[in-house]
Tab-separated table of C-alpha atoms in Angstrom:
chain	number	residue	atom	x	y	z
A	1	UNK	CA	-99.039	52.713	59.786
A	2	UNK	CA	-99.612	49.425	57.985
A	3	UNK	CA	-98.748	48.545	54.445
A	4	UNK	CA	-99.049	45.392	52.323
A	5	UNK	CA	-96.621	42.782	52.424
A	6	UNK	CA	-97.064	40.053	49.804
A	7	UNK	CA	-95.232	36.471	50.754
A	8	UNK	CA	-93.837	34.484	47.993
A	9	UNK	CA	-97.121	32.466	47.078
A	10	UNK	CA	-99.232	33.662	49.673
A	11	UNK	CA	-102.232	36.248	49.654
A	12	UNK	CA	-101.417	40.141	50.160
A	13	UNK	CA	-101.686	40.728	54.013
A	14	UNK	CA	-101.441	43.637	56.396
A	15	UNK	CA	-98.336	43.546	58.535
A	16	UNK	CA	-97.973	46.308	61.141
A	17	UNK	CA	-94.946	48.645	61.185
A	18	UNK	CA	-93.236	46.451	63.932
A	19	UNK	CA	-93.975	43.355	62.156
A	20	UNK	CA	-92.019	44.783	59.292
A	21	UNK	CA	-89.131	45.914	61.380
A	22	UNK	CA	-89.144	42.345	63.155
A	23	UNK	CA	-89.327	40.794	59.667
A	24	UNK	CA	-85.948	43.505	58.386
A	25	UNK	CA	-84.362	42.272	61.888
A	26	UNK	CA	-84.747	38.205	60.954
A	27	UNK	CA	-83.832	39.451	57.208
A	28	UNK	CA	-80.460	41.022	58.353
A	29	UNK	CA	-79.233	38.756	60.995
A	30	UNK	CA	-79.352	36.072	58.293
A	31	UNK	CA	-77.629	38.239	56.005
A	32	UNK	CA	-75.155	39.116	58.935
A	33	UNK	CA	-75.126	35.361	59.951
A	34	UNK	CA	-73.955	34.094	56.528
A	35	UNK	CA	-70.759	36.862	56.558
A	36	UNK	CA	-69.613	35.248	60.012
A	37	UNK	CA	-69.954	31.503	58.899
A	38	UNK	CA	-67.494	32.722	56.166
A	39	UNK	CA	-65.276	35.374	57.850
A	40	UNK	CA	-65.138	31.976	60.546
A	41	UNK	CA	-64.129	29.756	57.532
A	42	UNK	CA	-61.156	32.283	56.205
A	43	UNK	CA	-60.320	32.929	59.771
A	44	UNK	CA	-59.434	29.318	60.590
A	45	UNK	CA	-58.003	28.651	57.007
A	46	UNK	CA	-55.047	31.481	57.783
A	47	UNK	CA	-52.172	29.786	55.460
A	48	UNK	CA	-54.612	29.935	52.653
A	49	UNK	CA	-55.989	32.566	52.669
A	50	UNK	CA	-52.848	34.818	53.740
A	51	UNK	CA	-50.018	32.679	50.780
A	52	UNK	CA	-52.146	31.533	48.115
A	53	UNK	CA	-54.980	34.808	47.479
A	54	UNK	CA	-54.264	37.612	49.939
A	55	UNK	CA	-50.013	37.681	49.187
A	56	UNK	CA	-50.134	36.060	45.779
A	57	UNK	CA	-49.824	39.332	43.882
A	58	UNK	CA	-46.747	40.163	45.684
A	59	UNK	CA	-44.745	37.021	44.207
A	60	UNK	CA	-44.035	36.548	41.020
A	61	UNK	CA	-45.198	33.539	40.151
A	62	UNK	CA	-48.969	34.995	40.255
A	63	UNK	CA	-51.323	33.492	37.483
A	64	UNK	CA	-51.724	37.414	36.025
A	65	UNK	CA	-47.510	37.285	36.193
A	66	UNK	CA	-46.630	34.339	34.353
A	67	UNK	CA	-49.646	35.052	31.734
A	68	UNK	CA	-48.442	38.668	30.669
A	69	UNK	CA	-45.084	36.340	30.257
A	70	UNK	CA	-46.577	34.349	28.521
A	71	UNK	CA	-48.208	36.533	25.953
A	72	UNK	CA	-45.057	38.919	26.066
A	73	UNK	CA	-42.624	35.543	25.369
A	74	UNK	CA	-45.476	34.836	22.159
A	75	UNK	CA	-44.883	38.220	21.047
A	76	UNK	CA	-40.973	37.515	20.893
A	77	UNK	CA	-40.177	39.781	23.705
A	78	UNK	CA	-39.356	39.114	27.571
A	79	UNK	CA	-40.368	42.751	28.487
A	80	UNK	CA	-43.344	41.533	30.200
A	81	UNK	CA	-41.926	38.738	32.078
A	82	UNK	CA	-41.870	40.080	36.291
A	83	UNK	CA	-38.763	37.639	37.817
A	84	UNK	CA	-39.390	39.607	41.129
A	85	UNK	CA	-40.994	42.674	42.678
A	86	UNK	CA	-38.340	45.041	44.377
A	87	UNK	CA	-40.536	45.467	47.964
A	88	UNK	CA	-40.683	43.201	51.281
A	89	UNK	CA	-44.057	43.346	53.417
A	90	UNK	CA	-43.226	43.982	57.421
A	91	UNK	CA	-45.590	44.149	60.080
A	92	UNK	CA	-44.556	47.168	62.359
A	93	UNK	CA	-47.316	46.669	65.239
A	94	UNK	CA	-47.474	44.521	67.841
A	95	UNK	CA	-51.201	43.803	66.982
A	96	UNK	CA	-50.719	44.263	63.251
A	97	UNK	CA	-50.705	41.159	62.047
A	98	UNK	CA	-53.350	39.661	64.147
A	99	UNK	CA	-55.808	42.989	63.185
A	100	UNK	CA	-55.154	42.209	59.776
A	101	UNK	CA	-55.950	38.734	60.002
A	102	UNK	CA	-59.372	39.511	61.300
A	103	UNK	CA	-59.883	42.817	58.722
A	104	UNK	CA	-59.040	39.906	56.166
A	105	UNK	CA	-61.118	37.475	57.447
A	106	UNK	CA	-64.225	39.862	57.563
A	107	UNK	CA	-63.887	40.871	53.713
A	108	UNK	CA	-63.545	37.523	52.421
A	109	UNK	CA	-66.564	36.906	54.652
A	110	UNK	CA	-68.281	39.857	53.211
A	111	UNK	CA	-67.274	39.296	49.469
A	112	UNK	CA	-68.487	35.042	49.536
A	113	UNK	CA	-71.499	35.929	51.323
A	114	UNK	CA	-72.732	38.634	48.926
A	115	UNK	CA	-74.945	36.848	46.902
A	116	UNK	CA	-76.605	35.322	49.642
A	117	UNK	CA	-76.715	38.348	51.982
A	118	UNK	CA	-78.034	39.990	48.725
A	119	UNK	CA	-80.521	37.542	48.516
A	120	UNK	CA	-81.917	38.143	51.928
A	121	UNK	CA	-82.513	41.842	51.667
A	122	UNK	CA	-84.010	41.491	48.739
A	123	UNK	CA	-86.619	38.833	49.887
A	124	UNK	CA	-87.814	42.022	52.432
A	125	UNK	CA	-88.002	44.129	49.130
A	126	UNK	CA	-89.316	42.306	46.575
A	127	UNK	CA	-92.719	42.331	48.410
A	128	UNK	CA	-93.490	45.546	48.710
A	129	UNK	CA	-93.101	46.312	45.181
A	130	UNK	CA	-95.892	46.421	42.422
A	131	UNK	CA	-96.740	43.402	40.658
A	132	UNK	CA	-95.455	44.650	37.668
A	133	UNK	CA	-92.036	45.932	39.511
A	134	UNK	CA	-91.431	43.004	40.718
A	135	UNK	CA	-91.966	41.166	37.381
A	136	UNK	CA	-89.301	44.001	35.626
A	137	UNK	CA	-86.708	42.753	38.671
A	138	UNK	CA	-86.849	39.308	37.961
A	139	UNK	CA	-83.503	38.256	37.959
A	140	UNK	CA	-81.927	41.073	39.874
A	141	UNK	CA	-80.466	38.700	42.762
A	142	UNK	CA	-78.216	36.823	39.473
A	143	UNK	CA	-77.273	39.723	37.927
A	144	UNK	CA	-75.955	41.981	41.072
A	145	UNK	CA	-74.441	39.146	41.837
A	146	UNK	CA	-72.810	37.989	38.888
A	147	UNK	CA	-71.350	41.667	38.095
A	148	UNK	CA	-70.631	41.904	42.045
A	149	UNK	CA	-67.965	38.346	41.145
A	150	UNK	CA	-66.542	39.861	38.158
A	151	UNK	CA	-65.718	43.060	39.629
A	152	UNK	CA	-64.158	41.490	42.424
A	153	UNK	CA	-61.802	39.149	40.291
A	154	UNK	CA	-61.019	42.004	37.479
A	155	UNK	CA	-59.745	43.760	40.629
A	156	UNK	CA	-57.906	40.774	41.913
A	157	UNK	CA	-56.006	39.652	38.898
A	158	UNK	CA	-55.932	42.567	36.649
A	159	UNK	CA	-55.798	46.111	38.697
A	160	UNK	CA	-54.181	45.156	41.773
A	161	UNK	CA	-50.898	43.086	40.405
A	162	UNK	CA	-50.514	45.775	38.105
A	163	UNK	CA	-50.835	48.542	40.471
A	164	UNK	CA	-48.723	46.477	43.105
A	165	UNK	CA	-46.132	45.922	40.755
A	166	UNK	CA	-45.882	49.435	39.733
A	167	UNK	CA	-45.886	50.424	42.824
A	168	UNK	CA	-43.012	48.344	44.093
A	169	UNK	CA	-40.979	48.846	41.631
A	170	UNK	CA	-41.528	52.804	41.456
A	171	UNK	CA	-38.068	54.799	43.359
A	172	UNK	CA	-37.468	58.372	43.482
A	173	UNK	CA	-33.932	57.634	44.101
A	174	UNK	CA	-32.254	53.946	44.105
A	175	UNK	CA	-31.092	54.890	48.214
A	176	UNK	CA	-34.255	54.330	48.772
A	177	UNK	CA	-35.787	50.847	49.371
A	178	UNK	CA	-39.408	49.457	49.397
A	179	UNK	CA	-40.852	47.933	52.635
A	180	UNK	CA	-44.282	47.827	52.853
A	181	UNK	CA	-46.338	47.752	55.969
A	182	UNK	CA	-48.578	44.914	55.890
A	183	UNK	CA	-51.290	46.811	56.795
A	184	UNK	CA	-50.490	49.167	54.020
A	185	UNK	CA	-50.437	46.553	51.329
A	186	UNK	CA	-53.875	44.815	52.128
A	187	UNK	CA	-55.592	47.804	52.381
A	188	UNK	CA	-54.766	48.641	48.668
A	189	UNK	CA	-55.206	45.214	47.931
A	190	UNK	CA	-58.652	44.989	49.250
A	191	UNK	CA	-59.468	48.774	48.296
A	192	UNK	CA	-58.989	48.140	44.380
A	193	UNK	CA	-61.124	44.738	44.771
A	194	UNK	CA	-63.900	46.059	46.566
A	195	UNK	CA	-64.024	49.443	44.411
A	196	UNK	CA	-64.274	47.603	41.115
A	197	UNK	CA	-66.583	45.027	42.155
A	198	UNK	CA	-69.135	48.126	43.204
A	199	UNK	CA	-68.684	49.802	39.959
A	200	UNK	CA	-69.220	46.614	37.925
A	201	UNK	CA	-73.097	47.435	39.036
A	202	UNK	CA	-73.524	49.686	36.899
A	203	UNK	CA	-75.841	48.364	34.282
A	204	UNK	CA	-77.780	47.292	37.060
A	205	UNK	CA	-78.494	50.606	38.705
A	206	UNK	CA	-79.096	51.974	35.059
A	207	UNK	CA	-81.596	49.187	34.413
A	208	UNK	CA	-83.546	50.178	37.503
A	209	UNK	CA	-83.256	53.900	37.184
A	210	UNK	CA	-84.398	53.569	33.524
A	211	UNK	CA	-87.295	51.417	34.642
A	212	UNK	CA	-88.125	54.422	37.298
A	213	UNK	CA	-88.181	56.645	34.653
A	214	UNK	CA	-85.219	58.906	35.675
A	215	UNK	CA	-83.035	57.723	33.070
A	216	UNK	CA	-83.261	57.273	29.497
A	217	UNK	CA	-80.820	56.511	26.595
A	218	UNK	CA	-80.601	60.547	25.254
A	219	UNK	CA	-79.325	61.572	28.804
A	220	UNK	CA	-76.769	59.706	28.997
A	221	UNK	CA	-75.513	60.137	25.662
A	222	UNK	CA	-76.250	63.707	26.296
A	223	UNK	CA	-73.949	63.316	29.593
A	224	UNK	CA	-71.455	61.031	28.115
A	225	UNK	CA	-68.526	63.143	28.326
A	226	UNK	CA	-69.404	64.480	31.416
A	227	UNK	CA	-69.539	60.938	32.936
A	228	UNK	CA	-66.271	60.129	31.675
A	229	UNK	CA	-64.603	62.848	33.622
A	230	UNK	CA	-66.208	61.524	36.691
A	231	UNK	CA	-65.182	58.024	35.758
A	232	UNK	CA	-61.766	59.271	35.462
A	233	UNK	CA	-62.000	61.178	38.766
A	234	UNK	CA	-63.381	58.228	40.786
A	235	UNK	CA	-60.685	56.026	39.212
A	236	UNK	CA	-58.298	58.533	40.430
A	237	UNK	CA	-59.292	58.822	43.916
A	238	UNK	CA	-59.985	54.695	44.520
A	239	UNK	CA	-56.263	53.740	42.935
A	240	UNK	CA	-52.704	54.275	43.549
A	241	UNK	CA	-51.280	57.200	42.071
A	242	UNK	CA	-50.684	55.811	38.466
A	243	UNK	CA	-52.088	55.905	35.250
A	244	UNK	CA	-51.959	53.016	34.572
A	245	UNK	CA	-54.072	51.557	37.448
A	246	UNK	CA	-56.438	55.001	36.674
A	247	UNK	CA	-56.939	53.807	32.949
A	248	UNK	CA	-57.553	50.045	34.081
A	249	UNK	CA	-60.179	50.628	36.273
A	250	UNK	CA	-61.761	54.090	34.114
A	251	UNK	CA	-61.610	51.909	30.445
A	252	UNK	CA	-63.929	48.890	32.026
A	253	UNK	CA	-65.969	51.616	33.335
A	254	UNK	CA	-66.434	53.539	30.036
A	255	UNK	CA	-67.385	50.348	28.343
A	256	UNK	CA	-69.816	49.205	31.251
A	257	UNK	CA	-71.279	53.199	30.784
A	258	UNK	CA	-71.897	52.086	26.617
A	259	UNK	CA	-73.210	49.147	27.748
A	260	UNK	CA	-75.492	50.770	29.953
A	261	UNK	CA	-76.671	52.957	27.470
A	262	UNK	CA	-77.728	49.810	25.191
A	263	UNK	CA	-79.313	48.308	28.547
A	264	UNK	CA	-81.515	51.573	28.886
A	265	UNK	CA	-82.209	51.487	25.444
A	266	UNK	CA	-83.682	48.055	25.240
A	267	UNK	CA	-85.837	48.539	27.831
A	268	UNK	CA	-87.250	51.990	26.344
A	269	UNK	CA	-87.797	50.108	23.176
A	270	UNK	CA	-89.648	47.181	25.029
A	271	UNK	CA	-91.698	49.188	27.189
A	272	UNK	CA	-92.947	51.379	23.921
A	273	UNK	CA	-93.482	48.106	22.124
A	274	UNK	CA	-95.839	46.719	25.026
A	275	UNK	CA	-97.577	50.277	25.465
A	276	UNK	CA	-98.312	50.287	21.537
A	277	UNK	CA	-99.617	46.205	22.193
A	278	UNK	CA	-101.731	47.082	25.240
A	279	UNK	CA	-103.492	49.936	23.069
A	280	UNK	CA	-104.213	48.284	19.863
């Protein structure tokens, strides 16, 4: 079965169904290729990686720390200042630490190569879209990206030292103390990061589901309470039993779900306004 396959300023030509499998196979070794060279890089830069980003939010003196001090001390009060967080991390398997150090190494790999890996699969896309599809996605590698990045670092220094320093300091009786396994603690860590840096796409899959016609601006107003249940829900299920970390990662969502709603409604409004052009 052949199909078109349009190159980036080149005619349209025929391309077999094994030339577009070859083509998907070059597209995501690339893509693959890029998260080793990085998941290499944060292998070989262990101290780094482990003291100053992956273990950070389990001292004190984290940036997020010091600046709810900072706006707690401005406020007149100390109640925000953290001058330590009652948990130590141990590593209780032989292989533990050396598993996480490669689990670690493959999601920093995974999160700096995103917008290039991104990239990649996309060039295989892009082609065998309509002209006009592929003039209403221009930008799409930017904008995943960008909202991929800001997900990622809401969930670094907002969610997760809030949910880690609930967490450590939470008892059910004082006998009782806090050691984390590492294993435990990055997984969290790396959970909350990855989770809100997938549902910071959201505009983005409504832009491109509005575009396909299956969503407009009246359904999901119509739906709006309905999604916020399963906003809540998700945010239940992805964080650490606490409302606080629920209502940190469900309030960004809400707000991304109104913005989303303006998104779709903009490009109802254009698309009308070049329909109305095209038949006068």
């Amino acid at each position: 079965m052949d199909q078109p396959y349009l190159e980036e300023g080149e005619q349209q030509q025929e391309m077999s169904f094994v030339d577009h499998l070859e083509e998907l196979r070059w597209h995501l070794i690339r893509s693959l290729g890029s998260i080793l060279v990085f998941a290499i890089a944060a292998f070989l830069a262990k101290e780094f990686v482990f003291h100053d980003i992956i273990l950070a939010p389990s001292r004190p003196d984290f940036f997020s720390y010091q600046f709810m001090c900072e706006v707690g001390q401005k406020m007149g009060s100390d109640v925000l200042c953290i001058t330590e967080l009652g948990f130590t991390i141990q590593s209780r398997q032989m292989s533990g630490q050396f598993a996480m150090h490669i689990m670690v190494s493959l999601v920093l790999g995974l999160a700096c190569a995103f917008p290039y890996a991104f990239w990649e699969i996309w060039r295989f896309v892009k082609p065998g879209l309509y002209p006009q599809e592929q003039k209403n996605s221009q930008g799409a590698v930017f904008w995943v990206s960008i909202l991929f990045m800001m997900g990622l670092l809401f969930g670094y220094y907002v969610v997760s030292p809030i949910s880690i320093n609930f967490l450590a300091g939470y008892q059910v009786d004082p006998s009782i103390v806090n050691e984390f396994d590492l294993s435990s603690y990055i997984s969290t860590l790396t959970t909350l990061c990855l989770a809100c840096a997938i549902m910071f796409e959201l505009p983005v899959i409504v832009y491109f589901f509005t575009k396909a016609g299956l969503l407009s601006p009246e359904i999901m107003k119509l739906y709006r309470r309905h999604s916020v249940v399963v906003i809540l829900v998700v945010a239940a299920i992805i964080t650490p039993p606490d409302v606080i970390s629920q209502l940190l990662i469900a309030l960004p969502l809400i707000i991304l779900y109104e913005v989303s709603i303006r998104v779709s409604g903009s490009i109802i409004k254009r698309d009308l306004k070049k329909l109305n052009e095209n038949n006068s």
